[in-house]
Coordinates of N, CA and C in Angstrom, one line a residue:
Chain A
G21 N 191.0 157.9 -169.5 CA 192.2 157.8 -168.7 C 192.4 158.8 -167.7
E22 N 193.5 158.7 -166.9 CA 193.8 159.6 -165.9 C 194.2 161.0 -166.4
N23 N 193.8 162.0 -165.7 CA 194.2 163.4 -166.0 C 194.6 164.1 -164.7
V24 N 195.8 164.7 -164.7 CA 196.3 165.3 -163.5 C 196.6 166.8 -163.7
E25 N 196.0 167.6 -162.9 CA 196.2 169.1 -163.0 C 197.0 169.5 -161.8
Q26 N 198.0 170.4 -162.0 CA 198.9 170.8 -160.9 C 199.0 172.3 -160.9
H27 N 198.9 172.9 -159.7 CA 199.1 174.4 -159.7 C 199.7 174.7 -158.3
P28 N 200.4 175.8 -158.2 CA 200.7 176.8 -159.3 C 201.8 176.2 -160.2
S29 N 202.0 176.9 -161.3 CA 203.1 176.5 -162.2 C 204.5 177.0 -161.7
T30 N 204.4 178.2 -161.0 CA 205.6 178.7 -160.4 C 205.3 179.2 -159.0
L31 N 206.3 179.1 -158.1 CA 206.1 179.5 -156.7 C 207.4 180.0 -156.2
S32 N 207.4 181.2 -155.7 CA 208.6 181.9 -155.1 C 208.3 182.2 -153.7
V33 N 209.2 181.7 -152.8 CA 209.1 181.9 -151.4 C 210.4 182.4 -150.8
Q34 N 210.4 182.9 -149.6 CA 211.6 183.3 -148.9 C 212.0 182.1 -148.0
E35 N 213.3 182.0 -147.9 CA 213.9 180.9 -147.0 C 213.2 180.9 -145.7
G36 N 212.7 179.7 -145.2 CA 212.1 179.6 -144.0 C 210.6 179.6 -144.1
D37 N 210.0 180.1 -145.2 CA 208.6 180.0 -145.4 C 208.1 178.6 -145.8
S38 N 206.8 178.4 -145.8 CA 206.2 177.2 -146.2 C 205.8 177.3 -147.7
A39 N 205.8 176.1 -148.4 CA 205.3 176.1 -149.8 C 204.3 175.0 -149.9
V40 N 203.3 175.3 -150.7 CA 202.2 174.3 -150.9 C 201.9 174.2 -152.3
I41 N 201.9 173.0 -152.8 CA 201.6 172.7 -154.2 C 200.4 171.7 -154.3
K42 N 199.4 172.0 -155.1 CA 198.2 171.2 -155.2 C 198.0 170.5 -156.5
C43 N 197.4 169.4 -156.4 CA 197.0 168.6 -157.6 C 195.7 168.0 -157.5
T44 N 195.0 167.9 -158.6 CA 193.7 167.2 -158.7 C 193.9 166.1 -159.8
Y45 N 193.1 165.0 -159.6 CA 193.2 163.9 -160.5 C 191.7 163.5 -160.9
S46 N 191.6 162.8 -162.0 CA 190.2 162.5 -162.5 C 189.7 161.1 -162.3
D47 N 190.7 160.1 -162.2 CA 190.3 158.7 -162.1 C 190.1 158.3 -160.7
S48 N 188.9 158.0 -160.3 CA 188.6 157.6 -158.9 C 189.2 156.3 -158.5
A49 N 189.7 155.5 -159.5 CA 190.3 154.2 -159.3 C 191.8 154.4 -158.9
S50 N 192.3 155.5 -159.1 CA 193.8 155.7 -158.8 C 194.0 155.6 -157.3
N51 N 195.0 154.9 -156.9 CA 195.3 154.7 -155.5 C 196.7 154.9 -155.0
Y52 N 197.5 155.5 -155.9 CA 198.9 155.8 -155.6 C 199.3 157.1 -156.1
F53 N 199.9 158.0 -155.2 CA 200.1 159.4 -155.5 C 201.5 159.8 -155.0
P54 N 202.5 159.7 -155.9 CA 203.8 160.1 -155.6 C 204.1 161.6 -155.9
W55 N 205.2 162.1 -155.3 CA 205.7 163.4 -155.7 C 207.2 163.3 -156.0
Y56 N 207.5 163.9 -157.1 CA 208.9 163.9 -157.6 C 209.5 165.3 -157.6
K57 N 210.8 165.3 -157.3 CA 211.6 166.5 -157.4 C 212.6 166.4 -158.6
Q58 N 212.7 167.4 -159.4 CA 213.6 167.3 -160.5 C 214.5 168.6 -160.6
E59 N 215.8 168.4 -160.4 CA 216.7 169.5 -160.5 C 217.1 169.6 -162.0
L60 N 217.6 170.8 -162.3 CA 217.9 171.1 -163.7 C 218.9 170.1 -164.3
G61 N 218.5 169.5 -165.4 CA 219.4 168.5 -166.1 C 219.4 167.2 -165.5
K62 N 218.6 166.9 -164.5 CA 218.7 165.6 -163.8 C 217.4 164.8 -164.0
R63 N 217.4 163.6 -163.5 CA 216.2 162.8 -163.6 C 215.2 163.1 -162.4
P64 N 213.9 162.8 -162.6 CA 213.0 163.0 -161.5 C 213.3 162.0 -160.4
Q65 N 213.3 162.5 -159.1 CA 213.6 161.7 -157.9 C 212.3 161.7 -157.0
L66 N 211.9 160.5 -156.6 CA 210.8 160.4 -155.7 C 211.2 161.0 -154.3
I67 N 210.3 161.9 -153.8 CA 210.5 162.5 -152.5 C 209.5 162.0 -151.4
I68 N 208.3 161.7 -151.8 CA 207.3 161.2 -150.9 C 206.2 160.6 -151.7
D69 N 205.5 159.7 -151.1 CA 204.3 159.2 -151.8 C 203.2 158.8 -150.8
I70 N 202.0 158.7 -151.3 CA 200.9 158.3 -150.4 C 199.9 157.4 -151.1
R71 N 199.3 156.5 -150.4 CA 198.4 155.6 -151.0 C 196.9 156.0 -150.5
S72 N 196.0 155.4 -151.2 CA 194.6 155.9 -151.0 C 194.0 155.5 -149.7
N73 N 194.6 154.6 -148.9 CA 194.1 154.3 -147.6 C 194.7 155.1 -146.5
V74 N 195.4 156.2 -146.9 CA 196.0 157.1 -145.9 C 195.7 158.5 -146.3
G75 N 195.4 159.3 -145.3 CA 195.0 160.7 -145.5 C 196.2 161.7 -145.5
E76 N 197.2 161.3 -144.7 CA 198.3 162.2 -144.6 C 199.6 161.4 -144.3
K77 N 200.7 161.9 -144.8 CA 202.0 161.3 -144.5 C 203.1 162.4 -144.4
K78 N 204.0 162.2 -143.5 CA 205.0 163.2 -143.3 C 206.4 162.6 -143.2
D79 N 207.3 163.3 -143.7 CA 208.7 162.9 -143.7 C 209.6 164.2 -143.5
Q80 N 209.9 164.4 -142.3 CA 210.7 165.6 -141.9 C 210.0 166.8 -142.3
R81 N 210.6 167.6 -143.2 CA 210.0 168.9 -143.6 C 208.9 168.8 -144.7
I82 N 208.7 167.6 -145.2 CA 207.8 167.3 -146.3 C 206.6 166.6 -145.8
A83 N 205.4 167.0 -146.3 CA 204.2 166.2 -145.9 C 203.3 166.2 -147.2
V84 N 202.5 165.2 -147.3 CA 201.5 165.1 -148.4 C 200.1 164.8 -147.7
T85 N 199.1 165.4 -148.2 CA 197.7 165.1 -147.8 C 196.9 164.7 -149.0
L86 N 195.9 163.8 -148.8 CA 195.1 163.3 -149.8 C 193.6 163.3 -149.4
N87 N 192.8 163.9 -150.3 CA 191.4 163.9 -150.1 C 190.8 163.1 -151.3
K88 N 190.4 161.8 -151.0 CA 189.9 161.0 -152.1 C 188.6 161.4 -152.6
T89 N 187.8 161.9 -151.7 CA 186.4 162.4 -152.0 C 186.5 163.5 -153.1
A90 N 187.3 164.5 -152.8 CA 187.5 165.6 -153.7 C 188.5 165.3 -154.8
K91 N 189.2 164.2 -154.8 CA 190.2 163.9 -155.7 C 191.3 164.9 -155.8
H92 N 191.8 165.3 -154.7 CA 193.0 166.2 -154.8 C 194.0 165.8 -153.7
F93 N 195.2 166.2 -153.9 CA 196.3 165.9 -153.0 C 197.3 167.0 -153.1
S94 N 198.0 167.2 -152.0 CA 198.9 168.4 -151.9 C 200.2 168.0 -151.3
L95 N 201.2 168.8 -151.6 CA 202.6 168.7 -151.1 C 202.8 169.9 -150.2
H96 N 203.3 169.7 -149.0 CA 203.6 170.8 -148.1 C 205.1 170.7 -147.7
I97 N 205.8 171.8 -148.0 CA 207.2 171.9 -147.6 C 207.3 173.0 -146.5
T98 N 207.8 172.6 -145.3 CA 208.0 173.6 -144.3 C 209.5 174.0 -144.2
E99 N 209.7 175.2 -143.6 CA 211.1 175.7 -143.4 C 211.9 175.5 -144.7
T100 N 211.4 176.1 -145.7 CA 212.1 175.9 -147.0 C 213.5 176.4 -147.0
Q101 N 214.4 175.8 -147.8 CA 215.8 176.1 -147.9 C 216.1 176.3 -149.4
P102 N 217.2 177.1 -149.7 CA 217.5 177.3 -151.1 C 217.7 176.0 -151.9
E103 N 218.2 174.9 -151.2 CA 218.3 173.6 -151.9 C 217.0 173.0 -152.2
D104 N 215.9 173.5 -151.8 CA 214.6 173.0 -152.2 C 214.2 173.5 -153.5
S105 N 214.9 174.5 -154.1 CA 214.6 175.0 -155.4 C 214.7 174.0 -156.4
A106 N 213.7 173.7 -157.2 CA 213.6 172.7 -158.2 C 212.2 172.7 -158.8
V107 N 212.0 171.7 -159.7 CA 210.7 171.5 -160.3 C 210.1 170.3 -159.6
Y108 N 208.8 170.5 -159.1 CA 208.2 169.4 -158.4 C 207.0 168.9 -159.2
F109 N 206.9 167.6 -159.3 CA 205.8 167.0 -160.1 C 204.9 166.1 -159.2
C110 N 203.6 166.2 -159.3 CA 202.7 165.2 -158.7 C 202.4 164.2 -159.8
A111 N 201.9 163.0 -159.4 CA 201.5 162.0 -160.3 C 200.4 161.1 -159.7
A112 N 199.7 160.4 -160.6 CA 198.6 159.6 -160.1 C 198.4 158.5 -161.1
G113 N 197.8 157.4 -160.7 CA 197.4 156.3 -161.6 C 198.3 155.1 -161.4
T114 N 197.9 154.0 -162.0 CA 198.7 152.8 -162.0 C 199.9 153.0 -162.9
A115 N 199.7 153.4 -164.1 CA 200.8 153.9 -165.0 C 200.8 155.4 -164.8
L116 N 201.8 155.9 -164.1 CA 201.8 157.3 -163.6 C 201.6 158.3 -164.6
I117 N 200.6 159.1 -164.4 CA 200.4 160.3 -165.2 C 200.8 161.5 -164.4
F118 N 201.6 162.4 -165.0 CA 202.2 163.5 -164.2 C 201.5 164.8 -164.5
G119 N 201.5 165.6 -163.4 CA 201.1 167.0 -163.6 C 202.2 167.7 -164.4
K120 N 201.9 169.0 -164.7 CA 202.8 169.8 -165.6 C 204.0 170.3 -164.8
G121 N 204.0 170.2 -163.5 CA 205.1 170.6 -162.7 C 205.0 172.0 -162.1
T122 N 205.7 172.2 -161.0 CA 205.7 173.5 -160.3 C 207.2 173.9 -160.1
T123 N 207.6 175.0 -160.6 CA 209.0 175.5 -160.4 C 209.0 176.3 -159.1
L124 N 209.7 175.7 -158.1 CA 209.8 176.3 -156.8 C 211.1 177.1 -156.7
S125 N 211.1 178.3 -156.3 CA 212.3 179.1 -156.1 C 212.3 179.6 -154.7
V126 N 213.4 179.3 -153.9 CA 213.5 179.7 -152.6 C 214.7 180.6 -152.5
S127 N 214.4 181.8 -152.1 CA 215.4 182.9 -152.0 C 215.9 183.1 -150.6
S128 N 217.2 183.3 -150.4 CA 217.7 183.5 -149.1 C 217.9 184.9 -148.7
Chain B
D19 N 222.7 147.8 -156.9 CA 222.1 147.8 -158.2 C 222.5 149.1 -158.9
A20 N 222.8 149.1 -160.2 CA 223.2 150.3 -160.9 C 222.1 151.2 -161.3
G21 N 220.9 150.8 -161.0 CA 219.7 151.6 -161.3 C 219.3 151.4 -162.8
V22 N 218.4 152.2 -163.3 CA 217.9 152.1 -164.6 C 219.0 152.8 -165.5
I23 N 219.4 152.0 -166.5 CA 220.5 152.5 -167.4 C 219.9 152.8 -168.8
Q24 N 220.2 154.0 -169.2 CA 219.8 154.5 -170.5 C 221.0 154.8 -171.4
S25 N 220.9 154.6 -172.7 CA 221.9 155.0 -173.6 C 221.3 155.3 -174.9
P26 N 221.9 156.3 -175.7 CA 223.0 157.1 -175.3 C 222.5 158.2 -174.3
R27 N 223.3 159.0 -173.7 CA 222.9 160.1 -172.9 C 222.5 161.3 -173.8
H28 N 223.2 161.5 -174.9 CA 222.9 162.5 -175.8 C 222.9 162.0 -177.2
E29 N 221.9 162.5 -178.0 CA 221.9 162.0 -179.4 C 221.5 163.2 -180.3
V30 N 222.4 163.5 -181.3 CA 222.0 164.5 -182.2 C 222.0 163.9 -183.6
T31 N 220.9 164.1 -184.3 CA 220.7 163.4 -185.5 C 220.0 164.3 -186.5
E32 N 220.1 164.0 -187.8 CA 219.5 164.8 -188.8 C 218.0 164.3 -189.1
M33 N 217.2 165.2 -189.4 CA 215.8 164.9 -189.8 C 215.8 163.8 -190.8
G34 N 214.9 162.8 -190.6 CA 214.8 161.7 -191.5 C 215.5 160.5 -191.1
Q35 N 216.5 160.6 -190.2 CA 217.3 159.5 -189.7 C 216.5 158.7 -188.7
E36 N 216.9 157.4 -188.6 CA 216.4 156.6 -187.6 C 217.1 156.7 -186.3
V37 N 216.4 156.8 -185.2 CA 217.0 156.9 -183.8 C 216.5 155.8 -183.0
T38 N 217.5 155.2 -182.2 CA 217.1 154.1 -181.3 C 217.7 154.4 -179.9
L39 N 216.7 154.5 -179.0 CA 217.1 154.7 -177.6 C 217.0 153.4 -176.8
R40 N 217.9 153.2 -175.9 CA 217.9 152.0 -175.2 C 217.8 152.1 -173.7
C41 N 217.2 151.0 -173.0 CA 217.0 151.1 -171.6 C 217.2 149.7 -171.0
K42 N 217.9 149.7 -169.9 CA 218.0 148.5 -169.0 C 217.3 148.8 -167.7
P43 N 216.2 148.1 -167.4 CA 215.6 148.3 -166.1 C 216.3 147.7 -164.9
I44 N 215.9 148.0 -163.8 CA 216.4 147.4 -162.6 C 216.1 145.9 -162.5
S45 N 217.0 145.1 -162.2 CA 216.8 143.7 -162.2 C 215.6 143.4 -161.2
G46 N 214.7 142.6 -161.7 CA 213.5 142.2 -160.8 C 212.3 143.1 -161.0
H47 N 212.5 144.3 -161.6 CA 211.4 145.1 -161.9 C 210.7 144.6 -163.2
D48 N 209.3 144.4 -163.0 CA 208.6 143.8 -164.1 C 207.7 144.8 -164.9
Y49 N 207.8 146.1 -164.5 CA 207.1 147.2 -165.2 C 208.2 148.1 -165.8
L50 N 208.0 148.5 -167.1 CA 208.9 149.4 -167.7 C 208.1 150.5 -168.4
F51 N 208.5 151.7 -168.3 CA 207.8 152.9 -168.8 C 208.7 153.7 -169.7
W52 N 208.2 154.3 -170.7 CA 208.9 155.3 -171.5 C 208.1 156.6 -171.4
Y53 N 208.9 157.6 -171.1 CA 208.3 159.0 -171.0 C 209.1 159.9 -171.9
R54 N 208.4 161.0 -172.3 CA 209.1 162.1 -173.1 C 208.8 163.3 -172.3
Q55 N 209.9 164.1 -172.2 CA 209.8 165.4 -171.4 C 210.1 166.6 -172.3
T56 N 209.2 167.5 -172.4 CA 209.5 168.8 -173.1 C 208.9 169.9 -172.2
M57 N 209.4 171.1 -172.5 CA 208.9 172.3 -171.7 C 207.4 172.5 -171.9
M58 N 207.0 172.3 -173.2 CA 205.6 172.6 -173.5 C 204.6 171.5 -172.9
R59 N 205.0 170.3 -173.0 CA 204.1 169.2 -172.7 C 204.4 168.5 -171.4
G60 N 205.5 168.8 -170.8 CA 205.8 168.1 -169.5 C 206.3 166.7 -169.7
L61 N 206.0 165.9 -168.7 CA 206.3 164.4 -168.8 C 205.1 163.7 -169.3
E62 N 205.3 163.1 -170.5 CA 204.2 162.4 -171.2 C 204.6 160.9 -171.2
L63 N 203.6 160.1 -170.8 CA 203.7 158.6 -170.8 C 203.5 158.2 -172.3
L64 N 204.5 157.5 -172.8 CA 204.4 157.1 -174.2 C 203.9 155.6 -174.3
I65 N 204.5 154.7 -173.5 CA 204.1 153.3 -173.5 C 204.7 152.7 -172.3
Y66 N 204.0 151.6 -171.8 CA 204.6 150.8 -170.8 C 204.3 149.3 -171.0
F67 N 205.3 148.6 -170.4 CA 205.3 147.1 -170.5 C 205.2 146.5 -169.1
N68 N 204.6 145.3 -169.1 CA 204.5 144.5 -167.9 C 205.0 143.1 -168.3
N69 N 206.0 142.6 -167.7 CA 206.5 141.3 -168.0 C 206.8 141.2 -169.5
N70 N 207.4 142.2 -170.1 CA 207.9 142.3 -171.5 C 206.7 142.5 -172.5
V71 N 205.5 142.6 -172.0 CA 204.4 142.7 -172.9 C 203.9 144.2 -172.9
P72 N 203.7 144.8 -174.1 CA 203.2 146.2 -174.1 C 201.7 146.2 -173.6
I73 N 201.5 147.0 -172.6 CA 200.1 147.1 -172.0 C 199.3 148.3 -172.6
D74 N 200.0 149.4 -172.7 CA 199.3 150.6 -173.2 C 200.2 151.4 -174.0
D75 N 199.9 151.6 -175.3 CA 200.8 152.4 -176.1 C 200.0 153.6 -176.6
S76 N 199.0 154.0 -176.0 CA 198.1 155.1 -176.4 C 198.8 156.4 -176.4
G77 N 199.9 156.5 -175.7 CA 200.7 157.8 -175.7 C 201.7 157.9 -176.8
M78 N 201.9 156.9 -177.5 CA 202.8 157.0 -178.6 C 202.3 157.9 -179.7
P79 N 203.0 159.0 -180.0 CA 202.5 160.1 -180.8 C 202.1 159.7 -182.2
E80 N 202.9 158.9 -182.8 CA 202.6 158.6 -184.2 C 203.2 157.2 -184.6
D81 N 202.9 156.8 -185.8 CA 203.4 155.5 -186.2 C 204.9 155.5 -186.4
R82 N 205.5 156.7 -186.4 CA 206.9 156.8 -186.5 C 207.6 156.3 -185.2
F83 N 206.9 156.2 -184.2 CA 207.4 155.7 -182.9 C 207.1 154.2 -182.7
S84 N 208.1 153.5 -182.2 CA 207.8 152.1 -181.9 C 208.7 151.7 -180.7
A85 N 208.2 150.7 -179.9 CA 209.0 150.3 -178.7 C 208.9 148.8 -178.6
K86 N 210.0 148.2 -178.2 CA 210.0 146.8 -178.0 C 210.7 146.4 -176.6
M87 N 210.3 145.2 -176.2 CA 211.0 144.7 -175.0 C 211.2 143.3 -175.2
P88 N 212.3 142.9 -175.8 CA 212.6 141.5 -176.2 C 212.8 140.6 -175.0
N89 N 213.3 141.2 -173.9 CA 213.5 140.4 -172.7 C 213.4 141.3 -171.4
A90 N 213.5 140.7 -170.3 CA 213.3 141.4 -169.0 C 214.3 142.5 -168.7
S91 N 215.4 142.5 -169.5 CA 216.5 143.4 -169.1 C 216.8 144.4 -170.2
F92 N 215.9 144.5 -171.2 CA 216.3 145.4 -172.3 C 215.0 145.9 -173.0
S93 N 215.0 147.2 -173.3 CA 213.9 147.8 -174.1 C 214.5 148.8 -175.0
T94 N 213.8 149.0 -176.2 CA 214.2 150.0 -177.1 C 213.0 150.9 -177.5
L95 N 213.3 152.1 -177.8 CA 212.3 153.1 -178.3 C 212.9 153.6 -179.6
K96 N 212.2 153.4 -180.7 CA 212.7 153.7 -182.0 C 211.9 154.8 -182.7
I97 N 212.5 155.7 -183.3 CA 211.8 156.8 -184.1 C 212.3 156.7 -185.5
Q98 N 211.4 156.5 -186.4 CA 211.8 156.4 -187.8 C 210.7 156.8 -188.7
P99 N 210.8 157.9 -189.5 CA 212.0 158.8 -189.5 C 211.8 159.9 -188.4
S100 N 212.9 160.4 -188.0 CA 212.9 161.4 -186.9 C 212.6 162.8 -187.5
E101 N 212.0 163.7 -186.7 CA 211.6 165.0 -187.1 C 212.1 166.0 -186.0
P102 N 212.3 167.2 -186.3 CA 212.7 168.2 -185.3 C 211.8 168.3 -184.1
R103 N 210.5 168.1 -184.3 CA 209.6 168.2 -183.1 C 209.7 167.0 -182.2
D104 N 210.5 166.0 -182.6 CA 210.8 164.9 -181.7 C 211.9 165.2 -180.6
S105 N 212.5 166.4 -180.8 CA 213.5 166.8 -179.9 C 213.0 166.9 -178.5
A106 N 213.6 166.2 -177.5 CA 213.1 166.1 -176.2 C 214.0 165.3 -175.3
V107 N 213.8 165.2 -174.0 CA 214.5 164.2 -173.2 C 213.6 163.0 -173.0
Y108 N 214.1 161.9 -173.3 CA 213.3 160.6 -173.2 C 213.8 159.9 -172.0
F109 N 212.9 159.6 -171.1 CA 213.2 158.9 -169.9 C 212.6 157.5 -169.9
C110 N 213.3 156.5 -169.4 CA 212.8 155.2 -169.1 C 212.7 155.1 -167.6
A111 N 211.7 154.3 -167.1 CA 211.6 154.1 -165.7 C 211.1 152.7 -165.4
S112 N 211.4 152.2 -164.3 CA 210.9 150.8 -164.0 C 210.4 150.7 -162.5
T113 N 209.6 149.7 -162.3 CA 209.1 149.5 -160.9 C 208.6 148.1 -160.9
T114 N 208.1 147.7 -159.7 CA 207.5 146.4 -159.5 C 206.4 146.6 -158.4
L115 N 205.6 145.7 -158.2 CA 204.5 145.8 -157.2 C 204.9 145.2 -155.9
P116 N 204.5 145.7 -154.8 CA 203.7 147.0 -154.7 C 204.6 148.2 -155.0
I117 N 204.0 149.1 -155.7 CA 204.7 150.3 -156.2 C 205.3 151.1 -155.0
V118 N 206.6 151.3 -155.1 CA 207.2 152.3 -154.2 C 207.9 153.3 -155.2
G119 N 207.1 154.0 -155.9 CA 207.7 155.0 -156.9 C 208.3 154.3 -158.1
Y120 N 208.6 155.1 -159.1 CA 209.3 154.6 -160.2 C 210.8 155.0 -160.1
T121 N 211.7 154.2 -160.5 CA 213.1 154.7 -160.6 C 213.3 155.1 -162.1
F122 N 213.7 156.3 -162.2 CA 214.0 156.8 -163.6 C 215.5 156.6 -164.0
G123 N 215.7 156.4 -165.3 CA 217.0 156.5 -165.8 C 217.5 157.9 -165.9
S124 N 218.7 158.1 -166.4 CA 219.3 159.5 -166.5 C 218.7 160.2 -167.7
G125 N 218.0 159.5 -168.6 CA 217.4 160.1 -169.7 C 218.3 160.2 -170.9
T126 N 217.7 160.3 -172.1 CA 218.5 160.6 -173.4 C 218.0 161.9 -173.9
R127 N 218.9 162.8 -174.1 CA 218.5 164.1 -174.7 C 218.7 164.0 -176.2
L128 N 217.5 164.0 -176.9 CA 217.5 163.9 -178.3 C 217.3 165.2 -179.0
T129 N 218.2 165.5 -179.9 CA 218.1 166.7 -180.7 C 218.1 166.3 -182.2
V130 N 217.0 166.7 -182.9 CA 216.9 166.4 -184.3 C 217.0 167.7 -185.1
V131 N 218.0 167.8 -185.9 CA 218.2 169.0 -186.7 C 217.9 168.9 -188.1

């Protein structure tokens, strides 16, 4: 079955800096790769996703890149703001398997 | 649409008791997933259904766990008997094809004492 590794587990940045979170997956048949943001005590919320026929996708300050050959994908957040502080999860597979999460802290 | 509805929001029960968690997916979504979230293990996929049929239950931790989906608008996750290590947040999520993410419910926070 699918296995998803995510790193780093924690990430601290200054407001305005960029943040990058990386994930690898094991199942070459996976073709859908979403990213979720989870604030404390709340449900995971989809922030961006990418499919295997696309190498990069951008939505304002958030971008995701996918390298199918290497089986890894990354989340890039530019111009970080304190409200970006949360836990971020990557996922892969038809039945989504999630990474262990990255706790992002943005200090002002 | 009201989104994915889970009940109860919080459940505190004593070890050995039966616990039933409930989920109503978004109307028209034909995939339903149950996840368990803990600090140690993250978000674990327990089981998922397609058109009310269980497709993969390999994530169900033990025979104490069972899940059903009697119709397209209702699913249950049952733990019998419950144990303290079952304490976690249980999320239900639904989607349809082509997938545009899963919509998660608010979760049920289960505490077994």
